[in-house]
Amino acid sequence: MPPRAPTDAYPLSKLSHRSSLNSSGMPRLENGNGGEVSTSRAAMAFGRSKKGKERFSDGEIEDEQDEEGAALLGGHGTLDPVEGSMLAGPSRLPMGARLTGTKDKSRTIPLHLTASRATYPANVVRNQKYSVASFLPLVFWEQFKFFFNFYFLVVALSQFIPALKIGYIVTYVAPLAFVLAITMGKEAYDDYCRYLRDREANSTWYLVILPQTTSSSGVADSGSRDKPLTRSVPSSRIKVGDLILLEKNQRVPADMVLLTTSEEEGTCFIRTDQLDGETDWKLKVAVGETQKLGESGVGGVEGSLYADPPIKDIHTFYGVLTLRSTDPGPSTDTSIPLSVENVLWANTVLAAGSAVGMVVYTGKETRAVLNTSEPETKMGSLEAEINKMAKILCSVTFALSVILVALNGFRGRWYIYVFRFLILFSSIIPISLRVNLDMGKTVYAHQIQSDADIPETIVRTSTLPEELGRIEYLLSDKTGTLTRNEMELKKLHLGTVVFGWDSMDEVANLLKQSFSDETLQAPPGNTRRTSVNLGQGQARGRRDMSGRVLDAVLALATCHNVTPVSNDDGTVTYQASSPDEVAIVQWTESVGMTLISRDRTSMTLRPPNGDPLTFDILAIFPFTSESKRMGIIIRERATGQATFVQKGADVIMSRIVQKNDWLDEECGNMAREGLRTLVIGRKKLSAEGLAEFEKRYRQAQLVVGEERPVEIARVVSEHLEIDLELLALTGVEDKLQEDVKSTLELLRNAGLKIWMLTGDKIETAANIAVSSKLVARNQYIHQVAKLKSADQVRDMLDFLQAKLNCCLVIDGESLQLCLDSFRSEFVLLATQLPAVVACRCSPTQKADVARLIREYSKKVVCCIGDGGNDVSMIQAANVGVGIVGKEGKQASLAADFSITQFSHLTKLLLWHGRNSYKRSAKLSQFVIHRGLIIAVIQAVFSSIFFFAPIALYQGWLQVGYATVYTMAPVFSLVLDRDVNEDLALLYPELYKELTKGRSLSYKTFFTWLTISVYQGGIIMLLSLLLFEYEFLHIVAISFTALVINELIMVALEITTWHTYMILSELGTAAVYFGSMAVLPAYFDLSFVLSTAFLYKVAVIVAVSSFPLYVIKVFRNKFKPAAYTKVAGI
């Protein structure tokens, strides 16, 4: 039996940019002769500028493993310490170097830094919008920057000037004060809640390791202690240079370099769901030289750490850790290059064990904060439209005032009269409109939150319910929003036979049979099978089915980066950077081949029968978005047979595996089912072939600059990727959220253009777009990736211009290039497409896309997500919807609306959103009508009586008109509905009409303006004509006709009667006629109860309202609305 491979034979792919391994597993820099690289040489290497890779821009996000490169074969090669650093800027700086100028934020941090830390930001979380000093100014600015509110303020303040005073001051000041008080109270409460959350985060306690003395042996002197000396500090007092001791399930308080972990291999898993939206645990690796010191000794190391300036890209980090030896004799420095695999970003969570990290970025310089946008105060489109109409009404009011003064010949202090007329006609822009709309929004929010069909839905921004009815663009996250991020292997195809999800027990039986056959064939004295030769076997044509199943299962069980992790309760969890790999390993376990352990040098499997199978890991070639495949070289310890196993996308693997006649067809079949396909192949390696590959591979590792990965890929292609034996094709399903398919179809039929913005790979996103029905049946999918020039962008735009009915799938790098080169052209073209999928998007890129669509389309954009990485996008949208899910509540707390699953979006938009918008549109126009009609009556009255700026209705009548006499019936319009819930969801096309804004437009506005002028003029003129000899009662006559007219108009506007509507109509009429008895100053009971009064008022009301009833009947008969056709009204 061959001896076990030494520890340094494992080419730790996660460290391949930084080090090879010595016998103790610690990384070091080596030259071609195996000696250590000097600090000066390392500095020169890091100082190289244009030959190295440039840092990606904010929009260019690469796969975490894309930065890792291929693994070293064995520990004897050298490496370029620069490769993989991805540092931008004019040059890569040596350790300790700093650029001149104030803008450079790179830093060299001495270990155990004790001074000069004030230059770095405090590690404080602050999400508050206001401070004590800025609260009132900012709230007032937010309120009065809108013309609507500013107009009310001017009118209210004018009443403190005696010459302009008309009626009671309280009638002008009280409504405005009420609105401001409600708004300020809500803002203060919301900000106080944010303050409490910030205080909780800032007061979380962490352990900071204290500096320790170092013994002559180079190990920190901690006496008999197993744990280092620590002190507890709140998160807000953590500073750059602190060494933080983290425990399991503790959130990382700042960006830090990982120095040591409780795992012997120096690895740890973190959860990054609140940073990048992915629920899979990520593997991080400690710096090798500090890992061997352990938690008790790391506090005594000496040296410094150089880190590049803080940027937004969470997949990029460059740094150099310089350790100074403390052994007797001359002091020597060892420089260790650092990459993103050595860094724990703030807001991630340590999933297992304990770890020590050195803080490099704090507060607003952390990646989490840099990728978070400042929240902005949102105003709905309806309010913006009403604001524009208010300006028109103000112009009408001013023109009317000037005309009346002009008709009077500009006599006396005419400018005072102009202002008095302006105040008299201020009811044209009624302050009660704000009160009614705000109360209406409260009703809508209550209806949404109390809907049993969408439980636990929360309205966090009560000012935006109407926006839910006008959405044209829906931008959705993928992981956790459209999908559950739960993978399951559904199909296994072996060429001549396919196993579906319901026949996997047959695979288990065949696997068990293969091991039983091998046991029977074992030589005497060896009653149990102890090995399986992955590379040996009969030719495919003669191999029996159990043997083919064994080969396929064993290949799937070994070709991955999965690590089993033991939980506290004794259960085992599989962790990997890709959920696909976890799904495959879980499947192999279900059929009898279980992964029981794995470290950086070996893995052990437990088959159905026999002893565990142990394989040494000789090399790993990680999956990248460019290569689209992942390979591994393993050697079975029992037999010494080395085998190369590879899996990848069919477009790549079809050129690598042996010729066959079934792969392409079956891949297409699985793709149409929405399954993610992986082709698995293998190749056995002879000792000579393996040695030759190792030699060439080591030479490729020595290549400097950007040619290095190209040379490595060429060596792998020439020596390994030739005529691989095709073993199997797998189909993995990414489970969708409940009812996602039907929800997307309904929303698409409702006229929404749906974009999927995800940080996932382009192949994965395309599969989900198909399986979720985001892409319609037979719709062409145009994939765009790795665009490098403006010419390529222009060609893509020309293609899309000719094919506007396709779905565009584009990666983040190409998207950024499109926005940089042809921003307006790209956005204008993309917004015309029915569906767009953007992959590899950073959080800020998602937010930028939302802003661009808002800016260029001028339409309402809704963003929906469930993770912390979606917060910026949610806040950038007109309407942000957060889903409470596996990734926590961060998105839900930042959103305007919180739901528990994606399918609830259907009812939220098509029912509640549609109702909210139509009701508010009708309510606002009716309130404006109510103010206009009384202003017209006032204008006619003033015109007839010498153009005097005297109020016709004073005192109680002025106050009561907009409150007790009309408010309840008018407000009851918030309960109106044109169709029932079933019809609204059955015919989503009804929603599409709302996006055109026809419920509240300039056409409807001027229609209501015309109605108001007609009715106001008729009421006043007929009152004067019919009651010519009862002029002293003109106030009672016209006001009674006005109130009855408004009650009738409300009845004409109602589509579906509600109990409250009937009660409000009858109750208001009873209150009005009852108040006549207690208001003798305005009503003469003997006159009011006369027959002449009753019939003449009836004539006035009939002339003012009956024509509108006739028009409504004719319109419904000859030009019915869409909802009347559907409802059969």
Coordinates of N, CA and C in Angstrom, one line a residue, residues 719-791:
H719 N -2.8 18.2 -20.7 CA -2.4 17.0 -20.0 C -3.6 16.3 -19.3
L720 N -4.7 17.0 -19.0 CA -5.8 16.4 -18.3 C -7.1 16.3 -19.1
E721 N -7.4 17.4 -19.7 CA -8.7 17.5 -20.4 C -8.7 17.0 -21.8
I722 N -8.4 15.7 -21.9 CA -8.3 15.1 -23.2 C -9.1 13.8 -23.1
D723 N -10.1 13.6 -23.9 CA -10.9 12.3 -24.0 C -11.3 11.8 -22.6
L724 N -11.9 12.7 -21.9 CA -12.5 12.2 -20.6 C -13.6 11.2 -20.8
E725 N -13.6 10.2 -20.0 CA -14.7 9.2 -20.1 C -16.0 9.9 -19.5
L726 N -17.0 10.0 -20.3 CA -18.3 10.6 -19.9 C -19.0 9.6 -19.0
L727 N -19.2 10.0 -17.8 CA -19.9 9.1 -16.8 C -21.3 9.4 -16.6
A728 N -21.7 10.7 -16.5 CA -23.1 10.9 -16.2 C -23.5 12.4 -16.5
L729 N -24.7 12.6 -16.6 CA -25.3 14.0 -16.7 C -26.3 14.2 -15.6
T730 N -26.2 15.2 -14.8 CA -27.1 15.4 -13.6 C -27.9 16.6 -13.9
G731 N -29.1 16.6 -13.4 CA -30.1 17.7 -13.4 C -30.5 18.1 -12.0
V732 N -30.1 19.4 -11.6 CA -30.3 19.8 -10.3 C -31.4 20.9 -10.3
E733 N -32.4 20.8 -9.5 CA -33.5 21.8 -9.4 C -33.2 22.8 -8.3
D734 N -33.3 24.1 -8.6 CA -33.3 25.1 -7.5 C -34.7 25.4 -7.2
K735 N -35.1 24.9 -6.0 CA -36.5 25.0 -5.6 C -37.0 26.5 -5.6
L736 N -38.1 26.7 -6.3 CA -38.7 28.0 -6.3 C -39.5 28.3 -5.1
Q737 N -39.7 29.6 -4.8 CA -40.7 29.9 -3.7 C -42.1 29.5 -4.1
E738 N -42.9 29.4 -3.2 CA -44.3 28.9 -3.5 C -45.0 29.8 -4.4
D739 N -45.6 29.2 -5.5 CA -46.5 30.0 -6.4 C -45.7 31.1 -7.2
V740 N -44.4 30.9 -7.3 CA -43.6 31.9 -8.1 C -44.0 32.0 -9.5
K741 N -44.2 30.8 -10.1 CA -44.5 30.8 -11.6 C -45.8 31.5 -11.9
S742 N -46.9 31.2 -11.1 CA -48.2 31.8 -11.4 C -48.1 33.3 -11.1
T743 N -47.4 33.7 -10.0 CA -47.2 35.1 -9.7 C -46.6 35.9 -10.8
L744 N -45.5 35.4 -11.3 CA -44.8 36.1 -12.3 C -45.6 36.2 -13.6
E745 N -46.4 35.2 -13.9 CA -47.2 35.2 -15.1 C -48.3 36.2 -14.9
L746 N -49.0 36.3 -13.7 CA -50.0 37.3 -13.5 C -49.4 38.7 -13.6
L747 N -48.3 38.9 -13.0 CA -47.7 40.3 -13.0 C -47.3 40.7 -14.4
R748 N -46.8 39.7 -15.2 CA -46.5 40.0 -16.6 C -47.7 40.4 -17.4
N749 N -48.8 39.7 -17.1 CA -50.1 40.0 -17.8 C -50.7 41.3 -17.3
A750 N -50.2 41.7 -16.1 CA -50.7 43.0 -15.6 C -49.9 44.2 -16.2
G751 N -48.9 43.9 -17.1 CA -48.2 44.9 -17.8 C -46.9 45.2 -17.1
L752 N -46.4 44.5 -16.1 CA -45.2 44.8 -15.4 C -44.0 44.2 -16.3
K753 N -43.0 45.0 -16.4 CA -41.7 44.5 -17.0 C -40.8 44.1 -15.8
I754 N -40.4 42.8 -15.8 CA -39.7 42.2 -14.7 C -38.2 42.1 -14.9
W755 N -37.4 42.6 -14.0 CA -36.0 42.5 -14.1 C -35.6 41.6 -12.9
M756 N -34.6 40.7 -13.1 CA -34.0 39.9 -12.0 C -32.6 40.4 -11.9
L757 N -32.3 40.9 -10.7 CA -30.9 41.4 -10.4 C -30.3 40.4 -9.4
T758 N -29.2 39.8 -9.7 CA -28.7 38.8 -8.8 C -27.2 38.8 -8.8
G759 N -26.6 38.3 -7.7 CA -25.1 38.2 -7.6 C -24.7 36.9 -8.1
D760 N -25.6 36.0 -8.6 CA -25.2 34.7 -9.0 C -24.7 34.6 -10.4
K761 N -24.2 33.4 -10.8 CA -23.6 33.2 -12.1 C -24.6 33.4 -13.2
I762 N -24.2 33.7 -14.4 CA -25.1 33.9 -15.5 C -25.8 32.6 -15.9
E763 N -25.2 31.5 -15.8 CA -25.8 30.2 -16.1 C -27.0 29.9 -15.2
T764 N -26.7 30.1 -13.9 CA -27.7 29.8 -12.9 C -28.9 30.8 -13.0
A765 N -28.6 32.0 -13.3 CA -29.7 33.0 -13.4 C -30.6 32.7 -14.6
A766 N -29.9 32.3 -15.7 CA -30.7 32.0 -16.9 C -31.6 30.8 -16.7
N767 N -31.1 29.7 -15.9 CA -31.9 28.6 -15.6 C -33.1 29.0 -14.8
I768 N -32.9 29.8 -13.8 CA -34.0 30.2 -12.9 C -35.0 31.1 -13.7
A769 N -34.5 31.9 -14.6 CA -35.4 32.7 -15.5 C -36.4 31.8 -16.2
V770 N -35.9 30.7 -16.7 CA -36.7 29.7 -17.5 C -37.6 29.0 -16.5
S771 N -37.1 28.4 -15.4 CA -37.9 27.6 -14.6 C -39.0 28.4 -13.8
S772 N -38.7 29.6 -13.6 CA -39.7 30.4 -12.8 C -40.8 31.1 -13.8
K773 N -40.6 30.9 -15.1 CA -41.5 31.5 -16.1 C -41.3 33.0 -16.2
L774 N -40.2 33.5 -15.7 CA -39.9 34.9 -15.9 C -39.8 35.1 -17.4
V775 N -39.3 34.1 -18.1 CA -39.2 34.2 -19.6 C -40.4 33.4 -20.1
A776 N -41.1 34.1 -21.0 CA -42.3 33.4 -21.5 C -42.0 32.2 -22.4
R777 N -42.9 31.4 -22.7 CA -42.7 30.2 -23.5 C -42.2 30.6 -24.9
N778 N -41.2 30.0 -25.4 CA -40.6 30.2 -26.7 C -40.0 31.6 -26.9
Q779 N -39.8 32.3 -25.8 CA -39.2 33.6 -25.9 C -37.7 33.5 -26.0
Y780 N -37.1 34.2 -26.9 CA -35.7 34.1 -27.1 C -34.9 34.8 -26.0
I781 N -33.8 34.1 -25.5 CA -33.0 34.6 -24.5 C -31.6 35.0 -25.1
H782 N -31.3 36.3 -24.9 CA -30.0 36.8 -25.5 C -29.0 37.0 -24.3
Q783 N -28.0 36.1 -24.3 CA -27.0 36.2 -23.2 C -25.8 37.1 -23.6
V784 N -25.4 38.0 -22.7 CA -24.3 38.9 -23.0 C -23.4 38.8 -21.8
A785 N -22.1 38.5 -22.1 CA -21.1 38.3 -21.0 C -19.7 38.8 -21.5
K786 N -19.0 39.3 -20.6 CA -17.6 39.6 -20.8 C -17.3 40.6 -22.0
L787 N -18.2 41.6 -22.1 CA -18.0 42.6 -23.1 C -16.8 43.4 -22.7
K788 N -15.9 43.7 -23.6 CA -14.7 44.4 -23.3 C -14.5 45.8 -23.9
S789 N -15.3 46.1 -25.0 CA -15.1 47.3 -25.7 C -16.4 48.0 -26.0
A790 N -16.4 49.3 -26.3 CA -17.6 50.0 -26.7 C -18.2 49.5 -28.0
D791 N -17.3 49.0 -28.9 CA -17.8 48.5 -30.2 C -18.7 47.2 -29.9

